[in-house]
PDB file of C-alpha atoms in Angstrom:
ATOM      1  CA  GLN U   1     -24.876  10.025  -7.152  1.00  0.00           C
ATOM      2  CA  VAL U   2     -25.547   6.300  -7.930  1.00  0.00           C
ATOM      3  CA  GLN U   3     -27.739   3.918  -5.950  1.00  0.00           C
ATOM      4  CA  LEU U   4     -28.219  -0.035  -5.998  1.00  0.00           C
ATOM      5  CA  VAL U   5     -31.352  -1.060  -4.569  1.00  0.00           C
ATOM      6  CA  GLU U   6     -31.786  -4.742  -3.857  1.00  0.00           C
ATOM      7  CA  SER U   7     -34.988  -6.748  -3.315  1.00  0.00           C
ATOM      8  CA  GLY U   8     -36.304 -10.142  -2.994  1.00  0.00           C
ATOM      9  CA  GLY U   9     -34.580 -11.684   0.265  1.00  0.00           C
ATOM     10  CA  GLY U  10     -36.625 -13.555   2.909  1.00  0.00           C
ATOM     11  CA  LEU U  11     -37.015 -16.692   4.541  1.00  0.00           C
ATOM     12  CA  VAL U  12     -37.543 -19.929   2.746  1.00  0.00           C
ATOM     13  CA  GLN U  13     -37.341 -23.822   3.613  1.00  0.00           C
ATOM     14  CA  ALA U  14     -34.483 -25.778   2.267  1.00  0.00           C
ATOM     15  CA  GLY U  15     -35.003 -26.893  -1.399  1.00  0.00           C
ATOM     16  CA  GLY U  16     -36.949 -23.768  -2.009  1.00  0.00           C
ATOM     17  CA  SER U  17     -36.407 -20.872  -4.338  1.00  0.00           C
ATOM     18  CA  LEU U  18     -35.986 -17.005  -4.223  1.00  0.00           C
ATOM     19  CA  ARG U  19     -35.172 -14.468  -6.865  1.00  0.00           C
ATOM     20  CA  LEU U  20     -33.231 -11.306  -5.999  1.00  0.00           C
ATOM     21  CA  SER U  21     -33.253  -8.148  -8.071  1.00  0.00           C
ATOM     22  CA  CYS U  22     -31.022  -5.201  -8.038  1.00  0.00           C
ATOM     23  CA  ALA U  23     -31.697  -1.940  -9.753  1.00  0.00           C
ATOM     24  CA  ALA U  24     -29.078   0.733 -10.401  1.00  0.00           C
ATOM     25  CA  SER U  25     -30.021   4.429 -10.651  1.00  0.00           C
ATOM     26  CA  GLY U  26     -28.581   7.907 -10.633  1.00  0.00           C
ATOM     27  CA  SER U  27     -25.942   9.353 -13.072  1.00  0.00           C
ATOM     28  CA  ILE U  28     -24.737   6.383 -15.000  1.00  0.00           C
ATOM     29  CA  PHE U  29     -23.011   6.491 -18.185  1.00  0.00           C
ATOM     30  CA  SER U  30     -22.435   2.705 -18.337  1.00  0.00           C
ATOM     31  CA  ILE U  31     -22.166  -0.499 -16.309  1.00  0.00           C
ATOM     32  CA  ASN U  32     -19.545  -3.064 -16.872  1.00  0.00           C
ATOM     33  CA  ASP U  33     -19.547  -6.263 -14.821  1.00  0.00           C
ATOM     34  CA  MET U  34     -22.590  -6.654 -12.287  1.00  0.00           C
ATOM     35  CA  GLY U  35     -22.500  -9.467  -9.628  1.00  0.00           C
ATOM     36  CA  TRP U  36     -23.791 -10.777  -6.140  1.00  0.00           C
ATOM     37  CA  TYR U  37     -21.812 -11.338  -3.138  1.00  0.00           C
ATOM     38  CA  ARG U  38     -22.875 -12.977   0.168  1.00  0.00           C
ATOM     39  CA  GLN U  39     -21.638 -12.762   3.763  1.00  0.00           C
ATOM     40  CA  ALA U  40     -22.702 -15.158   6.460  1.00  0.00           C
ATOM     41  CA  PRO U  41     -22.106 -14.459  10.089  1.00  0.00           C
ATOM     42  CA  GLY U  42     -18.632 -14.645  11.109  1.00  0.00           C
ATOM     43  CA  LYS U  43     -17.393 -15.121   7.618  1.00  0.00           C
ATOM     44  CA  GLN U  44     -15.832 -13.054   4.835  1.00  0.00           C
ATOM     45  CA  ARG U  45     -17.938 -11.714   1.966  1.00  0.00           C
ATOM     46  CA  GLU U  46     -17.700 -14.014  -0.954  1.00  0.00           C
ATOM     47  CA  LEU U  47     -18.322 -13.983  -4.550  1.00  0.00           C
ATOM     48  CA  VAL U  48     -21.655 -15.861  -5.640  1.00  0.00           C
ATOM     49  CA  ALA U  49     -21.963 -15.019  -9.391  1.00  0.00           C
ATOM     50  CA  VAL U  50     -20.911 -12.213 -11.945  1.00  0.00           C
ATOM     51  CA  ILE U  51     -22.174 -11.434 -15.339  1.00  0.00           C
ATOM     52  CA  THR U  52     -20.518  -9.068 -17.792  1.00  0.00           C
ATOM     53  CA  SER U  53     -22.023  -6.323 -19.858  1.00  0.00           C
ATOM     54  CA  GLY U  54     -22.017  -8.942 -22.939  1.00  0.00           C
ATOM     55  CA  GLY U  55     -23.683 -11.663 -20.687  1.00  0.00           C
ATOM     56  CA  ASN U  56     -20.872 -13.949 -19.813  1.00  0.00           C
ATOM     57  CA  THR U  57     -21.214 -15.548 -16.480  1.00  0.00           C
ATOM     58  CA  ASN U  58     -19.196 -16.992 -13.622  1.00  0.00           C
ATOM     59  CA  TYR U  59     -20.322 -18.748 -10.490  1.00  0.00           C
ATOM     60  CA  ALA U  60     -18.863 -19.847  -7.173  1.00  0.00           C
ATOM     61  CA  ASP U  61     -18.439 -23.540  -7.157  1.00  0.00           C
ATOM     62  CA  SER U  62     -20.980 -23.968  -4.251  1.00  0.00           C
ATOM     63  CA  VAL U  63     -23.865 -22.455  -6.292  1.00  0.00           C
ATOM     64  CA  LYS U  64     -23.261 -23.892  -9.809  1.00  0.00           C
ATOM     65  CA  GLY U  65     -26.150 -25.641 -11.228  1.00  0.00           C
ATOM     66  CA  ARG U  66     -28.567 -24.039  -8.586  1.00  0.00           C
ATOM     67  CA  PHE U  67     -28.175 -20.328  -9.181  1.00  0.00           C
ATOM     68  CA  THR U  68     -28.649 -18.304 -12.278  1.00  0.00           C
ATOM     69  CA  ILE U  69     -27.493 -14.749 -12.753  1.00  0.00           C
ATOM     70  CA  SER U  70     -28.969 -12.507 -15.417  1.00  0.00           C
ATOM     71  CA  ARG U  71     -29.252  -8.779 -16.210  1.00  0.00           C
ATOM     72  CA  ASP U  72     -31.306  -6.281 -18.163  1.00  0.00           C
ATOM     73  CA  ASN U  73     -29.176  -3.613 -19.536  1.00  0.00           C
ATOM     74  CA  ALA U  74     -31.970  -1.331 -20.373  1.00  0.00           C
ATOM     75  CA  LYS U  75     -33.421  -1.538 -16.868  1.00  0.00           C
ATOM     76  CA  LYS U  76     -29.841  -1.382 -15.243  1.00  0.00           C
ATOM     77  CA  SER U  77     -30.835  -4.341 -13.328  1.00  0.00           C
ATOM     78  CA  VAL U  78     -29.205  -7.728 -12.280  1.00  0.00           C
ATOM     79  CA  TYR U  79     -31.022 -10.756 -11.114  1.00  0.00           C
ATOM     80  CA  LEU U  80     -30.147 -13.784  -9.155  1.00  0.00           C
ATOM     81  CA  GLN U  81     -32.446 -16.706  -9.349  1.00  0.00           C
ATOM     82  CA  MET U  82     -31.658 -19.103  -6.528  1.00  0.00           C
ATOM     83  CA  ASN U  83     -33.125 -22.771  -6.592  1.00  0.00           C
ATOM     84  CA  SER U  84     -32.610 -25.743  -4.427  1.00  0.00           C
ATOM     85  CA  LEU U  85     -31.581 -23.553  -1.542  1.00  0.00           C
ATOM     86  CA  LYS U  86     -29.664 -24.996   1.414  1.00  0.00           C
ATOM     87  CA  PRO U  87     -29.226 -23.781   4.883  1.00  0.00           C
ATOM     88  CA  GLU U  88     -25.584 -23.015   4.095  1.00  0.00           C
ATOM     89  CA  ASP U  89     -26.963 -20.436   1.631  1.00  0.00           C
ATOM     90  CA  THR U  90     -28.021 -18.153   4.536  1.00  0.00           C
ATOM     91  CA  ALA U  91     -26.381 -14.811   4.240  1.00  0.00           C
ATOM     92  CA  VAL U  92     -26.762 -11.307   3.478  1.00  0.00           C
ATOM     93  CA  TYR U  93     -26.619 -10.975  -0.165  1.00  0.00           C
ATOM     94  CA  TYR U  94     -25.097  -7.672  -1.623  1.00  0.00           C
ATOM     95  CA  CYS U  95     -25.364  -6.377  -5.216  1.00  0.00           C
ATOM     96  CA  ASN U  96     -22.299  -4.987  -6.915  1.00  0.00           C
ATOM     97  CA  ALA U  97     -21.635  -3.108 -10.224  1.00  0.00           C
ATOM     98  CA  GLU U  98     -18.804  -1.525 -11.747  1.00  0.00           C
ATOM     99  CA  ILE U  99     -20.121   1.862 -13.032  1.00  0.00           C
ATOM    100  CA  ARG U 100     -18.848   4.610 -15.063  1.00  0.00           C
ATOM    101  CA  GLN U 101     -20.615   7.946 -14.385  1.00  0.00           C
ATOM    102  CA  ARG U 102     -19.170   9.785 -17.552  1.00  0.00           C
ATOM    103  CA  SER U 103     -17.522   8.460 -20.521  1.00  0.00           C
ATOM    104  CA  TYR U 104     -14.095   9.784 -19.425  1.00  0.00           C
ATOM    105  CA  ASN U 105     -14.485   8.087 -16.009  1.00  0.00           C
ATOM    106  CA  ILE U 106     -12.889   4.813 -14.966  1.00  0.00           C
ATOM    107  CA  GLY U 107     -15.380   2.321 -13.641  1.00  0.00           C
ATOM    108  CA  ARG U 108     -15.731   1.996 -10.083  1.00  0.00           C
ATOM    109  CA  PRO U 109     -17.512  -0.334  -7.792  1.00  0.00           C
ATOM    110  CA  TYR U 110     -20.646   0.361  -6.010  1.00  0.00           C
ATOM    111  CA  TRP U 111     -22.736  -1.813  -3.678  1.00  0.00           C
ATOM    112  CA  GLY U 112     -26.262  -2.167  -2.484  1.00  0.00           C
ATOM    113  CA  GLN U 113     -27.258  -2.340   0.967  1.00  0.00           C
ATOM    114  CA  GLY U 114     -27.740  -5.822   1.343  1.00  0.00           C
ATOM    115  CA  THR U 115     -30.642  -8.326   1.557  1.00  0.00           C
ATOM    116  CA  GLN U 116     -31.242 -11.082   4.037  1.00  0.00           C
ATOM    117  CA  VAL U 117     -31.582 -14.612   2.793  1.00  0.00           C
ATOM    118  CA  THR U 118     -32.449 -17.287   5.217  1.00  0.00           C
ATOM    119  CA  VAL U 119     -32.841 -21.003   4.594  1.00  0.00           C
ATOM    120  CA  SER U 120     -34.281 -23.080   7.349  1.00  0.00           C
ATOM    121  CA  SER U 121     -33.751 -26.751   7.529  1.00  0.00           C
TER     122      SER U 121
END
C-alpha cells in the first residue's frame, strides 16, 4: 500500500508564510510528478503547483511569485513554501503523486488526506 501524509497547515495572518510537507511511504518503485492541489469551500479542487521527477515546475497563475514547490527524491517528499499569503489562499491543500509500485506498473495517482490552511485578513 501507498500513503501520502501531509503536514504543516494552520492559521496565519495575511502576508504570513507557511510550509507544507508531504511524504510518500509504502511499496514504491518510482514517483513521477508530485504536486499540490487545493479546494476552497464551495469550489472545485484546483492545481496549485506541480514538479516533475527532474525538477521542472509549473504554477497556477494565482500563486506565481509567492509559492515555491520543491521535492526531495531520496525522502520521497514534496514541499510547498507559501509566502505573502492572502485570505483567498484559504483552502484544504492536498498532496498528489503519480506512483509506480512495480517496474512493470503504469503510474497511478495517489492523494493525501488534506491539510487545512486558513489565512485571516
